[in-house]
XYZ file of C-alpha atoms in Angstrom:
154
model
C 121.250 238.598 -20.854
C 124.945 239.281 -20.438
C 124.260 242.850 -19.394
C 122.108 241.695 -16.467
C 124.785 239.269 -15.262
C 127.502 241.853 -15.766
C 125.511 244.507 -13.957
C 124.113 242.471 -11.021
C 126.375 239.409 -10.877
C 128.514 240.633 -7.974
C 125.440 241.630 -5.925
C 123.824 238.241 -6.559
C 126.963 236.402 -5.476
C 127.154 238.432 -2.267
C 123.460 237.761 -1.607
C 124.001 234.044 -2.139
C 126.861 234.114 0.360
C 124.678 235.907 2.929
C 121.884 233.391 2.345
C 124.211 230.433 2.862
C 125.633 232.061 5.997
C 122.102 232.647 7.328
C 121.135 229.042 6.633
C 124.285 227.701 8.300
C 123.932 229.825 11.437
C 120.179 229.274 11.629
C 120.523 225.509 11.375
C 123.352 225.399 13.901
C 121.415 227.353 16.534
C 118.196 225.493 15.662
C 119.913 222.182 16.450
C 121.058 223.548 19.800
C 117.600 224.913 20.665
C 115.941 221.739 19.409
C 118.180 219.556 21.545
C 117.529 221.663 24.644
C 113.753 221.808 24.261
C 113.538 218.237 22.965
C 115.299 217.014 26.088
C 113.088 219.213 28.276
C 110.013 217.595 26.764
C 111.044 214.016 27.662
C 112.254 214.692 31.213
C 109.882 213.510 33.934
C 109.412 217.026 35.311
C 106.124 218.836 34.704
C 107.706 222.305 34.753
C 110.230 221.329 32.074
C 107.498 219.697 29.995
C 105.322 222.813 30.187
C 108.229 225.088 29.225
C 109.027 222.923 26.195
C 105.340 222.661 25.257
C 104.830 226.429 25.408
C 107.970 227.121 23.358
C 107.171 224.580 20.663
C 103.513 225.415 20.186
C 103.927 229.175 20.554
C 106.721 229.386 17.990
C 105.179 226.858 15.584
C 101.858 228.701 15.747
C 103.330 232.035 14.641
C 104.046 232.566 10.928
C 107.715 233.105 10.216
C 107.183 236.552 8.674
C 105.436 237.721 11.860
C 108.285 236.284 13.926
C 110.807 238.057 11.680
C 109.041 241.409 12.114
C 108.805 240.848 15.851
C 112.501 240.064 16.181
C 113.664 242.861 13.878
C 111.354 245.630 15.135
C 109.857 244.431 18.437
C 112.958 243.280 20.290
C 114.875 246.577 19.862
C 111.708 248.505 20.800
C 111.343 246.385 23.940
C 114.965 246.912 24.946
C 114.763 250.653 24.313
C 111.476 251.364 26.098
C 111.347 248.753 28.855
C 114.946 247.985 29.742
C 116.436 251.326 28.695
C 119.219 250.002 26.466
C 119.378 250.938 22.828
C 120.250 247.927 20.647
C 120.200 247.613 16.895
C 119.926 244.212 15.238
C 121.378 243.754 11.793
C 119.248 241.991 9.220
C 121.525 238.936 9.352
C 121.314 238.736 13.153
C 117.534 239.133 13.193
C 117.165 236.578 10.407
C 119.388 234.115 12.228
C 117.397 234.499 15.444
C 114.091 234.116 13.590
C 115.231 231.074 11.632
C 116.801 229.471 14.713
C 113.617 229.918 16.765
C 111.327 228.600 14.042
C 113.478 225.650 13.017
C 114.390 224.961 16.656
C 110.732 224.420 17.514
C 110.369 221.879 14.723
C 113.700 220.287 15.638
C 112.545 219.921 19.259
C 109.552 217.892 18.101
C 111.764 215.724 15.881
C 114.136 215.053 18.784
C 111.274 214.350 21.199
C 109.718 211.871 18.776
C 113.091 210.234 18.100
C 113.767 209.752 21.803
C 110.288 208.372 22.415
C 110.711 205.921 19.529
C 113.509 204.140 21.422
C 112.175 201.310 23.581
C 112.018 202.298 27.247
C 113.772 199.019 28.091
C 116.978 200.562 26.730
C 116.861 203.267 29.391
C 115.991 200.714 32.063
C 118.926 198.527 31.016
C 121.331 201.470 31.110
C 120.035 202.565 34.503
C 120.356 199.026 35.866
C 124.028 199.073 34.864
C 124.506 202.048 37.176
C 124.525 204.893 34.656
C 122.916 208.181 35.633
C 119.857 209.403 33.777
C 121.744 211.908 31.630
C 124.655 209.581 30.918
C 122.283 206.823 29.812
C 120.365 209.348 27.727
C 123.487 210.576 25.910
C 125.335 207.236 25.696
C 122.502 204.764 25.070
C 119.216 206.374 24.029
C 120.306 209.307 21.834
C 122.630 207.274 19.561
C 119.714 204.963 18.793
C 117.297 207.859 18.403
C 119.545 209.721 15.966
C 119.114 206.918 13.458
C 115.354 207.513 13.385
C 115.706 211.310 13.481
C 118.003 211.701 10.472
C 115.352 211.389 7.714
C 113.152 213.997 9.384
C 116.022 216.393 10.004
C 117.207 216.163 6.421
């Protein structure tokens, strides 16, 4: 057993570091994407709702391995043959993009459900005090919604 640890221990530690880095970056960008598309899904604009709906259901409907192959092989092929620029994605970059897209779609649904769980009277009260829509969303509704979102996010 010691020979395996002695022989591959350094490689396993480096792989663990890369995995933790991938998880950290993926979760960070997933939260950003989830917040953007979650907010787009609750705005009273049909175009924004359709964009959020298409993103969430298109990404959630694709298996992650297919998304990973598409990002790693398809995106550079698209840039090379359609746009004319030659780009190369590292495995960490492609993995981060794939994980951020997949987790961002799920995060968008969690954020949408959390915002819709807050009573609409809270928004009406904030608006009646003279706050703009976005200020009342970020100062009144989202702090209440975060409390209901935390178990699902964790």
